[in-house]
Structure formats: C-alpha cells, structure tokens
C-alpha cells in the first residue's frame, strides 16, 4: 500500500553527507526526517538538535518503529547491502547513497529483497536530476549533435588530502579505485545514462599524494553499447573540477553540473577550418536545481504511488559493475574488462 505524504524517514549513519541531505529537505511537505541513528551518542544528539529528529540508538530499533516509513542510508559502502535487506525485511522503503553496493551480486540480492517486500528502492545518483544533465541528454536524443563519437568526463576534488586512517572512507575496501566510489561514480552514472551500458573498459589507478593506503589518481577508457567511446578521470587530491563533454559529428556539447553552465559548439562549414574551428559557441546557463531535494522528494513521491524513481536499481548495479571493473583492470596493468 502506498505511503502517505510526508514520508517519515530515519537517517541512518550520521556525518557530513547525512547533514547535507537533511538540510535539503528542511521544510519539505513530501518527506520528513523524524529519527536518526548512529553508534555515536554525540552524533545522534547533534543531528537531533539540528534537525528536530528523534535520536535512536540502533538500526534495529528504528526498523521496528511503526511511525517510520523508510530509511535514508549514508552508512559505509560495504554495509549498504545488509542494511537494505534489513529495511526490506521490516517493510521500510529505502533511499541509499551511491554507490549502491561494492559488488554487483550484493546489489542484485538487495534489489530482489526490496522487490519481494514490495518496498521502494532508490539509489542517490543526484547528478541525474541536474538541469544541465537533462539539457545534454536532449541534445543527444534529438540528434542535434549527430552521431555521438566520444565523451570525456572529469570529477576531482582535494578531499583525500585530509584523510586519516580513522576515517571510514580512508582505505581500499570502502574507496576502491581511489575517488571512483566517492566522486567518479557520479560521472559513471551520467555517462551510462547518456550513452548506454559500458561493454568494455581499461583503467589505471595509482597512489601519488594521499596520506593513507588508497589510490588517488584514476582514469578509465570505456566502450559503450551505443558504439561511442569515452574517458573518465577522477582525482582525489587536486583542486575541484567537474565537467562532461560529448563529441558528435554535428557538434560538441559540455556541461559543468555543479556550476549549472555549459556550451554548445555546432559544426562549422564542411571542407576546412575557420578562425574559430567548429563554428560559433553558444554558452548556456541552466536554472539551478537542488538535486538533493529533487531526488529525495521523487523518492517520497514514488513511495506514495506518484510516479517512479528515475534511477533504476539495475542501472545502479551496472554502475557498481563498472566501478568493480575499473579496480580489476587497474590491478592487472590496464587489461580489458567486461563489466558484469
């Protein structure tokens, strides 16, 4: 039976990102965070005071609470599968942060548990909700760019420079392939949404500057089912960068999702170069969308039977397979891997 709005949820696993999600839905009439869970009493009390949520000591207690309709999981990546299955068994709807899991098989099992329980499963790929992403997909799907040949994406940030060994992300288990699970997964989802599943990849991942035992500089080459090729770079120890560029026979288009900007360069006259190769450039400014609010409210609407969540669990599982494939390829000198 569909849930009533506002959807009443518990935030599970409290830290920086749980706060960002909570801030995004303050005042929402579709979803309300009514409870919070952390092993740390200090974190529970701080979140409760900041967001007006009821502190609960254990996940099991939250799942047994009849007033809670669903959960928002921002727990360590390796715990996602078990936490999703536990929520499904309790009849709670699930919003889980990306990456969905660390192994495709774990994601498939968790998806099946939610299907059997009849609860909604939503994975937080928030860049899918960006206005720039929607514009770029329109350029591709309309044929405005012609035959799509190639895509280049980069998402990088300096966060890992401050990592210490006590941080749960600061190891190769929770952060496989360096920035792939924290940053690169965003662009993986956009690339596959735009160009189709990845059928083959080659990757490289190295440790250059991060102070803990994990990689920090990662790159991958992709072959997509659409026939296009692609490149992804993601660095965890450099200044912030984020862009996605698509090359077609009729034009080139680029978005910077966080800046809500982009540009389109249509093909120039055939037969030669001009002073500005490729013709005039059209600069785009997109209406800003709070993608965190958008994804959580769409999750709530789906739980209420109003439409469906746009990121399919199977797509999130394929993203995990790509992430796993990048790690495997990098561990074997860039050998070709078919994500499965």
CSV table of C-alpha atoms in Angstrom, one decimal:
chain,number,residue,atom,x,y,z
A,1,UNK,CA,0.0,0.0,0.0
A,2,UNK,CA,1.4,3.4,-0.9
A,3,UNK,CA,2.7,5.6,1.9
A,4,UNK,CA,1.2,8.9,2.9
A,5,UNK,CA,3.0,12.2,2.4
A,6,UNK,CA,5.0,13.5,4.1
A,7,UNK,CA,7.0,10.3,4.1
A,8,UNK,CA,8.5,9.8,7.6
A,9,UNK,CA,12.1,8.5,7.5
A,10,UNK,CA,15.0,7.9,9.7
A,11,UNK,CA,18.5,9.0,8.8
A,12,UNK,CA,21.0,6.1,9.3
A,13,UNK,CA,24.7,6.8,9.6
A,14,UNK,CA,25.3,10.4,10.6
A,15,UNK,CA,28.1,12.6,9.2
A,16,UNK,CA,28.7,15.3,6.7
A,17,UNK,CA,26.6,13.8,3.9
A,18,UNK,CA,23.6,12.9,6.1
A,19,UNK,CA,23.5,16.6,7.2
A,20,UNK,CA,23.6,17.8,3.6
A,21,UNK,CA,20.6,15.5,2.7
A,22,UNK,CA,18.7,16.7,5.8
A,23,UNK,CA,19.3,20.3,5.0
A,24,UNK,CA,18.0,19.8,1.5
A,25,UNK,CA,14.5,18.7,2.7
A,26,UNK,CA,14.0,21.1,5.6
A,27,UNK,CA,10.5,22.4,5.2
A,28,UNK,CA,9.6,19.8,2.5
A,29,UNK,CA,5.9,18.8,2.5
A,30,UNK,CA,6.9,15.4,0.9
A,31,UNK,CA,9.5,14.0,3.2
A,32,UNK,CA,10.3,14.5,6.8
A,33,UNK,CA,13.3,13.1,8.8
A,34,UNK,CA,11.8,12.1,12.1
A,35,UNK,CA,14.5,10.0,13.6
A,36,UNK,CA,18.3,9.4,13.4
A,37,UNK,CA,20.6,6.6,14.2
A,38,UNK,CA,24.4,6.5,14.9
A,39,UNK,CA,26.7,4.4,17.0
A,40,UNK,CA,27.9,7.7,18.4
A,41,UNK,CA,25.6,9.4,21.0
A,42,UNK,CA,27.3,12.7,20.3
A,43,UNK,CA,26.4,12.5,16.6
A,44,UNK,CA,22.8,11.4,17.4
A,45,UNK,CA,22.3,14.2,19.8
A,46,UNK,CA,23.8,16.8,17.5
A,47,UNK,CA,21.7,15.7,14.5
A,48,UNK,CA,18.6,15.6,16.6
A,49,UNK,CA,19.1,19.1,17.9
A,50,UNK,CA,19.9,20.5,14.5
A,51,UNK,CA,17.1,18.8,12.5
A,52,UNK,CA,14.4,18.1,15.1
A,53,UNK,CA,14.7,14.3,14.7
A,54,UNK,CA,14.3,11.7,17.5
A,55,UNK,CA,17.6,10.0,18.4
A,56,UNK,CA,17.5,6.2,18.2
A,57,UNK,CA,20.4,4.1,19.4
A,58,UNK,CA,20.3,1.2,17.0
A,59,UNK,CA,19.2,0.5,13.4
A,60,UNK,CA,17.1,-2.5,14.6
A,61,UNK,CA,15.1,-0.1,16.9
A,62,UNK,CA,14.5,2.2,14.0
A,63,UNK,CA,13.3,-0.6,11.8
A,64,UNK,CA,10.9,-1.8,14.5
A,65,UNK,CA,9.3,1.7,14.9
A,66,UNK,CA,5.8,1.7,13.3
A,67,UNK,CA,6.0,5.5,12.9
A,68,UNK,CA,8.9,5.3,10.5
A,69,UNK,CA,8.0,4.7,6.8
A,70,UNK,CA,11.5,4.4,5.4
A,71,UNK,CA,15.2,5.0,5.8
A,72,UNK,CA,18.0,7.1,4.3
A,73,UNK,CA,21.2,5.2,4.3
A,74,UNK,CA,24.5,7.1,4.4
A,75,UNK,CA,26.4,4.3,6.1
A,76,UNK,CA,29.8,2.9,4.8
A,77,UNK,CA,29.5,1.4,1.3
A,78,UNK,CA,30.3,-2.1,2.5
A,79,UNK,CA,27.3,-2.1,4.8
A,80,UNK,CA,24.7,-1.0,2.2
A,81,UNK,CA,23.6,-4.4,1.0
A,82,UNK,CA,22.9,-5.7,4.5
A,83,UNK,CA,21.2,-2.5,5.6
A,84,UNK,CA,18.9,-2.5,2.5
A,85,UNK,CA,18.0,-6.1,3.1
A,86,UNK,CA,17.2,-5.4,6.8
A,87,UNK,CA,15.0,-2.5,5.8
A,88,UNK,CA,13.2,-4.6,3.2
A,89,UNK,CA,12.5,-7.3,5.8
A,90,UNK,CA,11.0,-4.7,8.1
A,91,UNK,CA,8.8,-3.3,5.3
A,92,UNK,CA,10.6,0.0,5.1
A,93,UNK,CA,11.2,2.0,1.9
A,94,UNK,CA,14.9,2.6,1.2
A,95,UNK,CA,16.9,5.5,-0.1
A,96,UNK,CA,20.6,4.5,-0.2
A,97,UNK,CA,23.5,6.7,-1.1
A,98,UNK,CA,25.7,5.9,-4.1
A,99,UNK,CA,27.5,3.6,-4.8
A,100,UNK,CA,24.6,1.2,-4.2
A,101,UNK,CA,27.0,-1.6,-3.0
A,102,UNK,CA,30.6,-2.6,-3.7
A,103,UNK,CA,29.7,-5.8,-5.5
A,104,UNK,CA,27.1,-6.2,-8.3
A,105,UNK,CA,25.8,-9.5,-6.7
A,106,UNK,CA,25.2,-7.8,-3.4
A,107,UNK,CA,23.2,-5.1,-5.2
A,108,UNK,CA,21.2,-7.7,-7.1
A,109,UNK,CA,20.4,-9.5,-3.8
A,110,UNK,CA,19.3,-6.3,-2.1
A,111,UNK,CA,17.2,-5.3,-5.1
A,112,UNK,CA,15.4,-8.7,-5.0
A,113,UNK,CA,14.8,-8.3,-1.3
A,114,UNK,CA,13.1,-5.0,-1.9
A,115,UNK,CA,11.1,-6.3,-4.8
A,116,UNK,CA,9.8,-9.3,-2.8
A,117,UNK,CA,8.9,-7.0,0.2
A,118,UNK,CA,7.1,-4.5,-2.1
A,119,UNK,CA,9.1,-1.5,-0.9
A,120,UNK,CA,10.7,1.3,-2.9
A,121,UNK,CA,14.5,1.2,-3.5
A,122,UNK,CA,16.1,4.4,-4.6
A,123,UNK,CA,19.8,5.0,-5.1
A,124,UNK,CA,21.1,8.5,-4.7
A,125,UNK,CA,22.7,9.4,-8.1
A,126,UNK,CA,21.8,13.1,-7.7
A,127,UNK,CA,23.6,14.3,-10.9
A,128,UNK,CA,20.8,12.6,-12.8
A,129,UNK,CA,18.5,15.3,-11.5
A,130,UNK,CA,20.6,18.3,-12.8
A,131,UNK,CA,19.2,20.7,-15.4
A,132,UNK,CA,22.5,20.5,-17.3
A,133,UNK,CA,22.3,16.8,-17.5
A,134,UNK,CA,18.7,17.0,-18.8
A,135,UNK,CA,19.8,19.5,-21.5
A,136,UNK,CA,22.8,17.3,-22.6
A,137,UNK,CA,20.5,14.3,-22.9
A,138,UNK,CA,18.1,16.3,-25.0
A,139,UNK,CA,21.0,17.3,-27.4
A,140,UNK,CA,22.0,13.7,-27.8
A,141,UNK,CA,18.5,12.2,-28.1
A,142,UNK,CA,17.3,14.9,-30.5
A,143,UNK,CA,20.1,14.2,-32.9
A,144,UNK,CA,21.4,17.8,-32.5
A,145,UNK,CA,25.0,16.5,-32.1
A,146,UNK,CA,24.7,14.0,-34.9
A,147,UNK,CA,26.4,10.6,-34.4
A,148,UNK,CA,27.9,10.5,-30.9
A,149,UNK,CA,31.5,9.6,-31.2
A,150,UNK,CA,33.1,10.1,-27.8
A,151,UNK,CA,32.6,11.6,-24.3
A,152,UNK,CA,35.1,13.0,-21.8
A,153,UNK,CA,34.4,13.4,-18.1
A,154,UNK,CA,36.3,14.5,-15.1
A,155,UNK,CA,35.3,15.0,-11.5
A,156,UNK,CA,38.1,15.7,-9.0
A,157,UNK,CA,38.4,17.2,-5.5
A,158,UNK,CA,41.1,17.6,-2.8
A,159,UNK,CA,39.2,15.8,0.0
A,160,UNK,CA,41.5,12.8,0.4
A,161,UNK,CA,44.5,15.1,1.3
A,162,UNK,CA,42.9,15.4,4.7
A,163,UNK,CA,42.2,11.7,5.2
A,164,UNK,CA,43.5,10.0,8.3
A,165,UNK,CA,43.3,6.2,9.0
A,166,UNK,CA,40.4,6.6,11.4
A,167,UNK,CA,38.1,7.8,8.5
A,168,UNK,CA,35.9,5.0,7.2
A,169,UNK,CA,36.5,6.0,3.6
A,170,UNK,CA,40.3,6.1,4.0
A,171,UNK,CA,41.0,2.6,2.8
A,172,UNK,CA,40.9,0.4,-0.3
A,173,UNK,CA,37.8,-1.5,0.8
A,174,UNK,CA,35.5,1.4,1.2
A,175,UNK,CA,37.1,3.6,-1.5
A,176,UNK,CA,38.1,1.1,-4.3
A,177,UNK,CA,39.9,2.7,-7.2
A,178,UNK,CA,40.6,5.9,-5.2
A,179,UNK,CA,37.9,8.5,-6.0
A,180,UNK,CA,35.7,6.2,-8.0
A,181,UNK,CA,33.2,5.4,-5.2
A,182,UNK,CA,33.1,9.0,-3.8
A,183,UNK,CA,33.4,11.1,-7.0
A,184,UNK,CA,33.8,9.1,-10.2
A,185,UNK,CA,30.5,7.2,-9.7
A,186,UNK,CA,28.6,10.4,-10.4
A,187,UNK,CA,30.1,10.7,-13.9
A,188,UNK,CA,29.8,6.9,-14.5
A,189,UNK,CA,26.0,7.2,-13.9
A,190,UNK,CA,25.7,10.3,-16.2
A,191,UNK,CA,27.8,8.6,-18.9
A,192,UNK,CA,25.8,5.4,-18.9
A,193,UNK,CA,22.5,7.3,-18.8
A,194,UNK,CA,23.6,9.3,-21.9
A,195,UNK,CA,25.4,6.7,-23.9
A,196,UNK,CA,24.2,3.3,-22.7
A,197,UNK,CA,25.9,0.5,-20.7
A,198,UNK,CA,29.7,0.0,-20.8
A,199,UNK,CA,30.6,-3.1,-22.7
A,200,UNK,CA,34.4,-2.9,-22.2
A,201,UNK,CA,36.8,-0.8,-20.2
A,202,UNK,CA,40.5,-0.4,-19.4
A,203,UNK,CA,41.7,1.5,-16.3
A,204,UNK,CA,44.7,2.8,-14.4
A,205,UNK,CA,44.7,3.8,-10.7
A,206,UNK,CA,47.7,4.9,-8.7
A,207,UNK,CA,48.7,6.5,-5.4
A,208,UNK,CA,50.6,9.7,-5.7
A,209,UNK,CA,49.9,12.0,-2.8
A,210,UNK,CA,47.1,10.7,-0.5
A,211,UNK,CA,48.5,10.1,3.1
A,212,UNK,CA,46.6,6.8,3.6
A,213,UNK,CA,46.7,3.5,1.8
A,214,UNK,CA,44.4,4.1,-1.2
A,215,UNK,CA,44.7,5.3,-4.7
A,216,UNK,CA,44.2,8.9,-5.6
A,217,UNK,CA,44.6,9.3,-9.4
A,218,UNK,CA,42.3,7.2,-11.5
A,219,UNK,CA,41.5,7.1,-15.3
A,220,UNK,CA,39.4,4.8,-17.4
A,221,UNK,CA,38.6,4.2,-21.1
A,222,UNK,CA,35.1,3.0,-22.0
A,223,UNK,CA,33.4,1.4,-24.9
A,224,UNK,CA,29.6,1.9,-24.7
A,225,UNK,CA,26.8,-0.2,-26.2
A,226,UNK,CA,25.8,2.8,-28.4
A,227,UNK,CA,29.1,2.5,-30.2
A,228,UNK,CA,30.6,5.6,-28.6
A,229,UNK,CA,33.8,5.6,-26.6
A,230,UNK,CA,34.6,7.6,-23.5
A,231,UNK,CA,37.1,8.7,-21.0
A,232,UNK,CA,36.8,9.3,-17.2
A,233,UNK,CA,39.3,10.9,-15.0
A,234,UNK,CA,38.8,11.3,-11.2
A,235,UNK,CA,41.4,12.6,-8.8
A,236,UNK,CA,41.0,12.8,-5.0
A,237,UNK,CA,44.0,15.2,-4.2
A,238,UNK,CA,43.6,18.1,-6.7
A,239,UNK,CA,41.5,21.3,-6.8
A,240,UNK,CA,37.9,20.8,-7.7
A,241,UNK,CA,37.0,20.1,-11.3
A,242,UNK,CA,33.8,18.7,-12.8
A,243,UNK,CA,32.7,18.6,-16.5
A,244,UNK,CA,31.3,16.2,-19.1
A,245,UNK,CA,31.9,16.8,-22.8
A,246,UNK,CA,30.2,14.9,-25.6
A,247,UNK,CA,31.6,14.9,-29.2
A,248,UNK,CA,29.3,14.3,-32.2
A,249,UNK,CA,29.6,14.7,-35.9
A,250,UNK,CA,27.3,17.8,-35.8
A,251,UNK,CA,28.6,19.5,-32.6
A,252,UNK,CA,30.2,19.3,-29.3
A,253,UNK,CA,28.4,20.0,-26.0
A,254,UNK,CA,29.7,20.3,-22.5
A,255,UNK,CA,28.2,20.7,-19.1
A,256,UNK,CA,29.6,21.7,-15.7
A,257,UNK,CA,26.8,20.2,-13.5
A,258,UNK,CA,27.7,21.9,-10.2
A,259,UNK,CA,28.1,25.3,-11.9
A,260,UNK,CA,24.8,25.0,-13.9
A,261,UNK,CA,26.7,26.1,-17.0
A,262,UNK,CA,27.5,24.6,-20.4
A,263,UNK,CA,28.2,25.3,-24.0
A,264,UNK,CA,27.3,24.0,-27.5
A,265,UNK,CA,29.7,24.3,-30.4
A,266,UNK,CA,27.9,23.3,-33.7
A,267,UNK,CA,29.9,22.0,-36.6
A,268,UNK,CA,31.4,24.6,-39.0
A,269,UNK,CA,31.2,24.7,-42.8
A,270,UNK,CA,32.4,21.4,-44.2
A,271,UNK,CA,35.7,21.2,-46.0
A,272,UNK,CA,38.0,23.1,-43.8
A,273,UNK,CA,38.8,25.1,-40.6
A,274,UNK,CA,37.6,28.6,-39.8
A,275,UNK,CA,39.2,31.1,-37.4
A,276,UNK,CA,37.1,29.5,-34.7
A,277,UNK,CA,37.1,25.8,-35.6
A,278,UNK,CA,33.7,24.3,-35.2
A,279,UNK,CA,31.8,27.5,-35.6
A,280,UNK,CA,30.3,29.9,-33.0
A,281,UNK,CA,30.0,28.8,-29.4
A,282,UNK,CA,26.6,29.0,-27.6
A,283,UNK,CA,27.1,29.5,-23.9
A,284,UNK,CA,24.4,28.0,-21.7
A,285,UNK,CA,23.2,28.9,-18.1
A,286,UNK,CA,20.8,26.5,-16.6
A,287,UNK,CA,18.2,27.0,-13.9
A,288,UNK,CA,19.7,25.8,-10.7
A,289,UNK,CA,18.1,22.8,-9.2
A,290,UNK,CA,18.8,21.4,-5.7
A,291,UNK,CA,19.4,17.9,-6.9
A,292,UNK,CA,19.4,16.5,-3.3
A,293,UNK,CA,15.9,17.9,-2.7
A,294,UNK,CA,14.8,16.7,-6.1
A,295,UNK,CA,16.0,13.1,-5.6
A,296,UNK,CA,14.6,12.8,-2.0
A,297,UNK,CA,11.2,14.2,-3.0
A,298,UNK,CA,11.0,12.0,-6.0
A,299,UNK,CA,11.7,9.0,-3.7
A,300,UNK,CA,8.9,10.2,-1.4
A,301,UNK,CA,6.5,10.6,-4.4
A,302,UNK,CA,7.4,7.1,-5.6
A,303,UNK,CA,6.6,5.7,-2.1
A,304,UNK,CA,3.3,7.4,-2.3
A,305,UNK,CA,2.5,5.9,-5.7
A,306,UNK,CA,3.0,9.1,-7.5
A,307,UNK,CA,5.3,8.2,-10.5
A,308,UNK,CA,8.5,6.3,-10.3
A,309,UNK,CA,12.1,7.0,-9.3
A,310,UNK,CA,14.2,7.7,-12.3
A,311,UNK,CA,17.3,5.7,-11.4
A,312,UNK,CA,16.5,2.0,-11.9
A,313,UNK,CA,18.2,-0.4,-9.4
A,314,UNK,CA,19.6,-2.3,-12.5
A,315,UNK,CA,21.3,0.9,-13.6
A,316,UNK,CA,22.8,1.4,-10.1
A,317,UNK,CA,24.0,-2.2,-10.2
A,318,UNK,CA,25.7,-1.7,-13.6
A,319,UNK,CA,27.4,1.4,-12.2
A,320,UNK,CA,28.8,-0.8,-9.4
A,321,UNK,CA,30.0,-3.4,-12.0
A,322,UNK,CA,31.8,-0.6,-13.8
A,323,UNK,CA,33.4,0.5,-10.6
A,324,UNK,CA,34.5,-3.0,-9.9
A,325,UNK,CA,35.8,-3.4,-13.4
A,326,UNK,CA,37.9,-0.3,-13.1
A,327,UNK,CA,39.5,-1.7,-9.9
A,328,UNK,CA,40.1,-5.1,-11.6
A,329,UNK,CA,41.6,-3.6,-14.7
A,330,UNK,CA,43.9,-1.3,-12.8
A,331,UNK,CA,45.1,-4.2,-10.7
A,332,UNK,CA,46.1,-6.0,-13.9
A,333,UNK,CA,48.0,-3.3,-15.8
A,334,UNK,CA,45.0,-2.0,-17.6
A,335,UNK,CA,43.7,-5.2,-19.0
A,336,UNK,CA,40.4,-5.1,-20.8
A,337,UNK,CA,37.4,-5.9,-18.6
A,338,UNK,CA,33.8,-6.6,-19.4
A,339,UNK,CA,31.6,-5.2,-16.5
A,340,UNK,CA,29.3,-7.9,-15.2
